[in-house]
CSV table of C-alpha atoms and ligand atoms in Angstrom, one decimal:
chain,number,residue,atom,x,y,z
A,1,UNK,CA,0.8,16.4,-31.7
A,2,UNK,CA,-2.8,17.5,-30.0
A,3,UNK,CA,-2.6,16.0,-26.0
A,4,UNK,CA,-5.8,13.6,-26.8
A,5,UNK,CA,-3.6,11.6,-30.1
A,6,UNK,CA,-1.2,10.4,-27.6
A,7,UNK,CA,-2.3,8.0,-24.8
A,8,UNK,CA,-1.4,9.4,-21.8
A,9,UNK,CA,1.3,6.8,-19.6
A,10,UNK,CA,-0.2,5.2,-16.9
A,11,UNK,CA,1.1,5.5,-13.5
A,12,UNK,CA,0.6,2.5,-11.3
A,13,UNK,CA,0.6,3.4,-7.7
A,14,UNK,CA,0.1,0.3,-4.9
A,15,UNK,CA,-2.0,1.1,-2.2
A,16,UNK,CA,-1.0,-1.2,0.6
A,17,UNK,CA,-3.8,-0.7,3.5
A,18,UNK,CA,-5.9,-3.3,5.1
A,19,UNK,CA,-6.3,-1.2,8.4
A,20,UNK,CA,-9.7,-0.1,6.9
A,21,UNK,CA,-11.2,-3.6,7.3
A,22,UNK,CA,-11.8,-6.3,9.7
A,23,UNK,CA,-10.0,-8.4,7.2
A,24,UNK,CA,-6.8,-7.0,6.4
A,25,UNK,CA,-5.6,-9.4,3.9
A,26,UNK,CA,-6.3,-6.5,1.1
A,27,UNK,CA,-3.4,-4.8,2.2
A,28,UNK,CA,-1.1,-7.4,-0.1
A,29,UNK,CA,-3.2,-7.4,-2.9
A,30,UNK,CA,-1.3,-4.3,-4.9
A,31,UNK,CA,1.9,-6.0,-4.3
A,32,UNK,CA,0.4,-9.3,-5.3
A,33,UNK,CA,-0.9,-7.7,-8.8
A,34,UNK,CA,2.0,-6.0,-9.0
A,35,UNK,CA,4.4,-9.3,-8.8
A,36,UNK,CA,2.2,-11.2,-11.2
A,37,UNK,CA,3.4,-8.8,-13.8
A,38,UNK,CA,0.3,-6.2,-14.2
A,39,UNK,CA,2.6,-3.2,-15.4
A,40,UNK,CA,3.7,-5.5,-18.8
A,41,UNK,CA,0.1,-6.7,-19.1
A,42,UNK,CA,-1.2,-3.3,-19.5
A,43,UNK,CA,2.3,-2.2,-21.5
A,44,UNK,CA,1.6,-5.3,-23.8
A,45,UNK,CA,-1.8,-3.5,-25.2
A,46,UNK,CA,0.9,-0.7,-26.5
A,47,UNK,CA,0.4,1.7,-23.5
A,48,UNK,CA,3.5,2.8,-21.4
A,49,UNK,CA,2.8,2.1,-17.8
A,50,UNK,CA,5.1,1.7,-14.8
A,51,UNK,CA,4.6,1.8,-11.3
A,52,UNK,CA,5.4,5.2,-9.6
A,53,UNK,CA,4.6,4.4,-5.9
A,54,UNK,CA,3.7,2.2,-3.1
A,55,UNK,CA,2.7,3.5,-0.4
A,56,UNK,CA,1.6,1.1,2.4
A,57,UNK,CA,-0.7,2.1,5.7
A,58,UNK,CA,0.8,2.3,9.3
A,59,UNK,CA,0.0,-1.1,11.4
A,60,UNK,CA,-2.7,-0.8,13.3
A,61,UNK,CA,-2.4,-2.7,16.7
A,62,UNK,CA,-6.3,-2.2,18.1
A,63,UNK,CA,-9.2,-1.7,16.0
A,64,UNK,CA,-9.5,1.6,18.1
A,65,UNK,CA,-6.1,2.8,15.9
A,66,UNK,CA,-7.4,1.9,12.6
A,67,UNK,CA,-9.3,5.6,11.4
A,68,UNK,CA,-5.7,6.7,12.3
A,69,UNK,CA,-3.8,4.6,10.5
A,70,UNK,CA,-6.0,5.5,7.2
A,71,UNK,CA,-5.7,9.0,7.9
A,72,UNK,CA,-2.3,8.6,8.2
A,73,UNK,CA,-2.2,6.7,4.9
A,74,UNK,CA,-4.6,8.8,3.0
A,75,UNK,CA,-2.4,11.8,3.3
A,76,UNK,CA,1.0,10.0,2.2
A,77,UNK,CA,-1.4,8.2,-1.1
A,78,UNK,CA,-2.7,12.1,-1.7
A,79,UNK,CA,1.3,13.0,-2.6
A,80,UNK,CA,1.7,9.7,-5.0
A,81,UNK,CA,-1.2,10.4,-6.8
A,82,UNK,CA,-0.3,14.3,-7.2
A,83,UNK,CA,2.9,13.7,-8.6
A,84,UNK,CA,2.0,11.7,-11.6
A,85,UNK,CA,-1.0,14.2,-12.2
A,86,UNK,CA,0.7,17.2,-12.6
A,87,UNK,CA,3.2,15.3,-14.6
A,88,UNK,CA,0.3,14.6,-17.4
A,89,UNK,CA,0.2,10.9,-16.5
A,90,UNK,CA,-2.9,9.1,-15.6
A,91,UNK,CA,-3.0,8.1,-12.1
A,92,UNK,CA,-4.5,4.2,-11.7
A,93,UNK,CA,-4.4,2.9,-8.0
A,94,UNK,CA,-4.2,-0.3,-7.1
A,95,UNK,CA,-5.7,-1.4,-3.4
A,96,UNK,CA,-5.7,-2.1,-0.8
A,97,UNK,CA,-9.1,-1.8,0.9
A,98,UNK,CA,-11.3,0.8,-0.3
A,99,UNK,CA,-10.3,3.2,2.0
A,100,UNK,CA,-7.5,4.3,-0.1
A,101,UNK,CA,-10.2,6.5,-2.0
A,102,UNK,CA,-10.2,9.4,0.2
A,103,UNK,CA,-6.3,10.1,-0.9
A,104,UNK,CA,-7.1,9.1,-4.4
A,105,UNK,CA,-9.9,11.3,-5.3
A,106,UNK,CA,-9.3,14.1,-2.6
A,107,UNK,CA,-5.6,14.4,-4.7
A,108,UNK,CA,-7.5,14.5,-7.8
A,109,UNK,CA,-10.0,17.3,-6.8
A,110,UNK,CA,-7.0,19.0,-5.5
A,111,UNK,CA,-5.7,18.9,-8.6
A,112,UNK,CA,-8.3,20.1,-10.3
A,113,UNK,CA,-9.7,22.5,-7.9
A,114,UNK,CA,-8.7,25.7,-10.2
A,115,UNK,CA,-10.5,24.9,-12.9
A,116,UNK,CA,-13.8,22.9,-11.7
A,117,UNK,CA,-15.1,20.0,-10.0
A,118,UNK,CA,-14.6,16.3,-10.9
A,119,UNK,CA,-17.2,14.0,-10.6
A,120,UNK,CA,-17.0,9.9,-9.7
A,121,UNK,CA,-18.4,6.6,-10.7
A,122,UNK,CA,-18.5,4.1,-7.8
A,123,UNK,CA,-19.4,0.5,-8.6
A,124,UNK,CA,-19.0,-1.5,-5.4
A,125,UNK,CA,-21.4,-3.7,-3.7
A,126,UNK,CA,-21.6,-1.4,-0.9
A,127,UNK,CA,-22.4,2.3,-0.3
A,128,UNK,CA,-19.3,3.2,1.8
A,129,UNK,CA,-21.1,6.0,2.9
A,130,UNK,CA,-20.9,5.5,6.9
A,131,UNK,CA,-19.4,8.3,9.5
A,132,UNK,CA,-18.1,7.1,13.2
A,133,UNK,CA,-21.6,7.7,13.9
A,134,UNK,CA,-23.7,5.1,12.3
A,135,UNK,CA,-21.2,2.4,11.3
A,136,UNK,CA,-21.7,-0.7,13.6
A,137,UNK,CA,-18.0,-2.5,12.5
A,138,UNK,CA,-16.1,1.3,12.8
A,139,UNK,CA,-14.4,0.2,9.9
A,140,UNK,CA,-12.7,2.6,7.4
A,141,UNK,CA,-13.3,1.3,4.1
A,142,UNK,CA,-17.3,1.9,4.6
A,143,UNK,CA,-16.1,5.5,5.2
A,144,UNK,CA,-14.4,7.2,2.3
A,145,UNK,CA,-17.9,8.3,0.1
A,146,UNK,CA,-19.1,10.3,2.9
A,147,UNK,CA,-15.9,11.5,3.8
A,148,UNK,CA,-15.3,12.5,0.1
A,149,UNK,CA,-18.9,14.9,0.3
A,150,UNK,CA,-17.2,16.3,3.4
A,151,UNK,CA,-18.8,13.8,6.2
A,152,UNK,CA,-17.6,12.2,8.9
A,153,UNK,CA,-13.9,12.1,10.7
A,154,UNK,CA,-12.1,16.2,9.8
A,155,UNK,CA,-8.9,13.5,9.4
A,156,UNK,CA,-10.4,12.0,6.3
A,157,UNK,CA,-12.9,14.7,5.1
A,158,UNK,CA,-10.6,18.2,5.4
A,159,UNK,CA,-7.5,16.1,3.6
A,160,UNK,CA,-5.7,18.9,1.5
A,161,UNK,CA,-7.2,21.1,4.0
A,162,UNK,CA,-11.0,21.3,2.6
A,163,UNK,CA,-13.9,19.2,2.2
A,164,UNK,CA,-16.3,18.3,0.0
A,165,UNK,CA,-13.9,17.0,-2.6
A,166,UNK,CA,-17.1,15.6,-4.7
A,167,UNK,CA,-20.6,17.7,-4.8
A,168,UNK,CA,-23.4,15.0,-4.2
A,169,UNK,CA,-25.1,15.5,-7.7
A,170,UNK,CA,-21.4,14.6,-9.5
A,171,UNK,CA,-21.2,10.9,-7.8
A,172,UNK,CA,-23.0,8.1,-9.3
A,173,UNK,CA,-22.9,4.5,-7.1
A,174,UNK,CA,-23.6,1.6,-9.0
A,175,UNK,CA,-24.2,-2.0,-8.5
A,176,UNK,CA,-24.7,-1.7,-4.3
A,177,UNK,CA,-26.7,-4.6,-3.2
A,178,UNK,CA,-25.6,-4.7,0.8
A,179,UNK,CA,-25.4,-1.8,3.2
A,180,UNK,CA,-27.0,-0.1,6.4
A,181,UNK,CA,-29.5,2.1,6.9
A,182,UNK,CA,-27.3,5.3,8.2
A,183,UNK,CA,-25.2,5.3,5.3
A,184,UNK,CA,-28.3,5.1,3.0
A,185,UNK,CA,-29.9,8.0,4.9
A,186,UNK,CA,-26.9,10.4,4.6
A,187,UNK,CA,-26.8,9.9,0.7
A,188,UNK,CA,-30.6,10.0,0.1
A,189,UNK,CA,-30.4,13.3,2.3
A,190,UNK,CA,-27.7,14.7,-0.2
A,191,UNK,CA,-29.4,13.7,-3.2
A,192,UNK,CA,-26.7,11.3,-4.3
A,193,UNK,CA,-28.1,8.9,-7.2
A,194,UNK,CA,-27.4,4.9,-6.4
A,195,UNK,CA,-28.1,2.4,-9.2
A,196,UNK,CA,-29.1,-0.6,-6.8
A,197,UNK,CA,-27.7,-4.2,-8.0
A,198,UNK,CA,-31.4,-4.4,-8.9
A,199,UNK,CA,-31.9,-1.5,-11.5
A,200,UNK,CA,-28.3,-2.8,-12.5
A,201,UNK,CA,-29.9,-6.4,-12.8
A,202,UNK,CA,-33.2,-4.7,-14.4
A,203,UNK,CA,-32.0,-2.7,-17.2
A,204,UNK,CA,-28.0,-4.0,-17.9
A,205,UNK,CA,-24.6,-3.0,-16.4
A,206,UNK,CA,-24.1,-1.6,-20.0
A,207,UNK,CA,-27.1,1.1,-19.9
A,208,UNK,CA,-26.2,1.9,-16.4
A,209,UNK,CA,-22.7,2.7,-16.7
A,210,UNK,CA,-23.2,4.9,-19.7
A,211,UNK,CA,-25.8,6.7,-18.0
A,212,UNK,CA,-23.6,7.3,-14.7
A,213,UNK,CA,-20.5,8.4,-17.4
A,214,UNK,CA,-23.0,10.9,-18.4
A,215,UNK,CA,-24.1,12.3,-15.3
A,216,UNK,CA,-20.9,12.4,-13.8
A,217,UNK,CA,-19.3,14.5,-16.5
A,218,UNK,CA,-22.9,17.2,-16.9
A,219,UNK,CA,-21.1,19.7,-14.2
A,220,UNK,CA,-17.5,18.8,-14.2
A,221,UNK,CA,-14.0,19.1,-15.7
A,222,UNK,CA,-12.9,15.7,-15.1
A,223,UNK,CA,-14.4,12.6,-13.7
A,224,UNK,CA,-13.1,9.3,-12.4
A,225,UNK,CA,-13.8,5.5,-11.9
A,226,UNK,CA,-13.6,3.9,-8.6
A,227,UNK,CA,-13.7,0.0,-8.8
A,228,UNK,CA,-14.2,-2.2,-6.0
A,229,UNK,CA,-13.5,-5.9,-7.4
A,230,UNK,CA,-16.4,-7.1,-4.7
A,231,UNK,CA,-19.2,-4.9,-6.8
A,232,UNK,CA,-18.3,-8.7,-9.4
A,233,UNK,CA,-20.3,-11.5,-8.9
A,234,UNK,CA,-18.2,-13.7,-6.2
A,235,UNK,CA,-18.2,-16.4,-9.0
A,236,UNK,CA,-15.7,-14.3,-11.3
A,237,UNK,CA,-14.2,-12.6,-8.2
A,238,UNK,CA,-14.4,-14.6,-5.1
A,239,UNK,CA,-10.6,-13.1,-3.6
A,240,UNK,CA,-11.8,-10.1,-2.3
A,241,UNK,CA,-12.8,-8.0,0.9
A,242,UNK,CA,-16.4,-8.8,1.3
A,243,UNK,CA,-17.8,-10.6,-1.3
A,244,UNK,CA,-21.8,-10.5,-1.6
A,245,UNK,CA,-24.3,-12.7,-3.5
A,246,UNK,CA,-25.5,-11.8,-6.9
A,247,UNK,CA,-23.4,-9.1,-8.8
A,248,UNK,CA,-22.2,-7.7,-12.4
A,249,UNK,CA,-20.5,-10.1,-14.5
A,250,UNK,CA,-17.3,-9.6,-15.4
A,251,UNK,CA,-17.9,-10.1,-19.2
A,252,UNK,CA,-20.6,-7.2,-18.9
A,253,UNK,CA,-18.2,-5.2,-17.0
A,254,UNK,CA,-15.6,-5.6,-19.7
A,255,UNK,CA,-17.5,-4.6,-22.1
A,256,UNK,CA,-19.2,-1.4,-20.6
A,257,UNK,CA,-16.0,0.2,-19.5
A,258,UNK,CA,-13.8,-1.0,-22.8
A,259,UNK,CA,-11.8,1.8,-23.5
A,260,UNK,CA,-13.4,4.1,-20.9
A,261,UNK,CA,-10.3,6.2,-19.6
A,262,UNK,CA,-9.7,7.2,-23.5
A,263,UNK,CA,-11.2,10.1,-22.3
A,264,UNK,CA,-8.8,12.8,-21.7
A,265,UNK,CA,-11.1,14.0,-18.8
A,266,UNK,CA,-10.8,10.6,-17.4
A,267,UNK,CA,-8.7,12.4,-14.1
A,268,UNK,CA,-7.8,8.8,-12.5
A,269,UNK,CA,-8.6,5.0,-12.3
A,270,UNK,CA,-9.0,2.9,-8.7
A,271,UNK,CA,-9.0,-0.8,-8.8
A,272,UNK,CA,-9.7,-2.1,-5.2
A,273,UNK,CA,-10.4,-4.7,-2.2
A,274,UNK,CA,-7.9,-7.3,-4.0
A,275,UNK,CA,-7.7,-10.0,-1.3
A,276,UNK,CA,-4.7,-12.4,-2.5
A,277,UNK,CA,-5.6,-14.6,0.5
A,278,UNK,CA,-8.9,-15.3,-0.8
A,279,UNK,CA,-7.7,-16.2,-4.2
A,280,UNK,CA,-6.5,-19.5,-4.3
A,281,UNK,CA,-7.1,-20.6,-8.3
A,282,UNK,CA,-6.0,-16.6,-9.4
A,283,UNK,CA,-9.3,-15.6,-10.7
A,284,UNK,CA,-10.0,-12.5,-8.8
A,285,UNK,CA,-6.8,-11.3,-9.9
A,286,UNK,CA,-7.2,-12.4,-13.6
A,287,UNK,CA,-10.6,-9.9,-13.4
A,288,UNK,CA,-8.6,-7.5,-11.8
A,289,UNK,CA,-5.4,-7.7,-15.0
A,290,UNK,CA,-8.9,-7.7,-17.5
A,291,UNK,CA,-10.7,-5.1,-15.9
A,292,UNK,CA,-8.0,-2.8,-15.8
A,293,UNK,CA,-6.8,-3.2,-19.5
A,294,UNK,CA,-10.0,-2.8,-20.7
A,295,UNK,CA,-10.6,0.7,-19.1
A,296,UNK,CA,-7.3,1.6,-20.0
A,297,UNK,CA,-7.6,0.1,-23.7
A,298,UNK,CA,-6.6,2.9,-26.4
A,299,UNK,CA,-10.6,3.3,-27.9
A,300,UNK,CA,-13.5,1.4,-28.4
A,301,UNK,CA,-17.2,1.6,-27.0
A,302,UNK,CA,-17.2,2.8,-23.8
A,303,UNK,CA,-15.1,5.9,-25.1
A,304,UNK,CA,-16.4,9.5,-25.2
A,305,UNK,CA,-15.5,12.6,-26.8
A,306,UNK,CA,-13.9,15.2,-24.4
A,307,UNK,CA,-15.8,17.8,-22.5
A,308,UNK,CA,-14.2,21.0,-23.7
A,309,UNK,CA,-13.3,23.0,-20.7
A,310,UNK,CA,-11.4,19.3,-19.4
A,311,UNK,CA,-9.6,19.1,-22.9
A,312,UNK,CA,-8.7,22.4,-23.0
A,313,UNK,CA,-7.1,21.8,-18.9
A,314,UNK,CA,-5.4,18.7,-20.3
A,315,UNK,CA,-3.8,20.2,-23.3
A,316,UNK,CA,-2.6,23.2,-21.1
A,317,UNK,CA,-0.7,20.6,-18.7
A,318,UNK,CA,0.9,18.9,-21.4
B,1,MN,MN1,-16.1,-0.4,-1.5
């Protein structure tokens, strides 16, 4: 049977780190999904899935220990997310605060390295693109996109020992409505293309995504999707990190990424800033089940056909 007929098993892996934010309540929220039963719920759409790792972030006593701790914890996540990988499964993490991102994709370019680079969509409400340098809180999890184009703290950025896991013209933002002016400097400066909340708004989550799929797959071998729940308007997910005012729907988002990791470029899937504290009536984590199963549904709209050279990888592995 060719590689791209069978659905590739997904392997759940639970980042458990908080220490990236001033609010570390997203450190439960991968254990919390995971307890509610999301490895059946994605098994019940006729897709093996298990979970193949948790890894969880030293404590951090003082704030001052926090970039640390998540260099720490980026290294140990880099190892989970190798393993299943190079086994030929897809890699989906679960946060955690979005700090976990620097292990995730730095293992996937790792990965990859040999045959090409990967590219990344980012919807979040936030740029994450701060170094020590121009971040006001310090905080992590407004760290790993600069740290991924080789910026900021040599703990984060050389992980795998090299940086510049993702070239600024193969990482799309989308849907960022709140952030700083340092951060937005350093990616204007590298070229990096953000759809604001407000092109998002303007021209339809739908349009938007397909034209990030596109870009991020021109000059690559494989691509992946990082999701941070807060990029959702806090009215479908109010139980996360940061929530801000005014963002994608989840019914839009559903629809746009239906099917999505169908792909058999599609490197890896990250689901974060699940904050089970904030969550009271289950909502945020009923948009996390939803969004998940419908990137990782077996076809439908938001599916592609391969890039050669990444099918070509893909079959090779299996
Ligand atoms: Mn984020």
């Amino acid at each position: 049977m060719k590689h791209d007929m069978l659905p590739r098993p997904l392997a759940l892996i639970g980042a458990e780190v908080g220490e990236g934010a001033s609010d570390a309540g997203c450190k439960w929220g991968s254990q919390a999904l995971r307890e509610r039963g999301l490895a059946a719920h994605l098994r019940a759409s006729g897709r093996a899935a298990r979970w193949t790792g948790m890894v969880r972030a030293p404590a951090a006593r003082h704030s001052a220990q926090r970039l640390r701790a998540v260099e720490h914890f980026s290294a140990a996540l880099a190892q989970q997310v190798l393993g299943p990988a190079r086994a030929g499964a897809l890699p989906v993490v679960v946060g955690g605060d979005h700090s976990c991102a620097v292990g995730t994709w730095s293992a996937v370019a790792e990965h990859w390295r040999a045959q090409g680079d990967i590219g990344l969509v980012w919807i979040d409400a936030h740029l994450d693109a701060h170094t020590p340098a121009t971040s006001l809180s310090g905080a992590p999890h407004g760290m790993p996109v600069a740290a991924l184009l080789g910026h900021g703290s040599p703990g984060l950025a050389l992980l795998q020992g090299w940086a510049g896991k993702l070239k600024p013209h193969n990482l799309v933002i989308l849907g960022a409505r709140s952030f700083e002016a340092g951060e937005q400097a350093l990616l204007t400066r590298l070229g990096v293309r953000v759809m604001y909340m407000e092109e998002v708004a303007r021209r339809g989550f739908g349009a938007c995504f397909a034209e990030a799929l596109a870009l991020v797959q021109r000059h690559t071998v494989a691509w992946g999707l990082s999701f941070d729940l807060d990029a959702l308007d806090p009215a479908d997910a109010p139980g996360t990190g940061t929530p801000v005012a005014a963002g994608i729907a989840l019914a839009d988002a559903l629809a746009a990424l239906r099917g999505c990791a169908a792909d058999p470029a599609c490197a890896a899937l990250e689901l974060v800033e699940y904050n089970p504290l904030h969550d009271a009536d289950g909502r945020t984590a009923r948009a996390a089940f939803a969004l998940l199963k419908a990137m990782t549904a077996p076809q439908g709209r938001g599916a592609r056909p391969a890039p050669c050279a990444a099918a070509q990888a893909c079959a090779e592995l299996s």
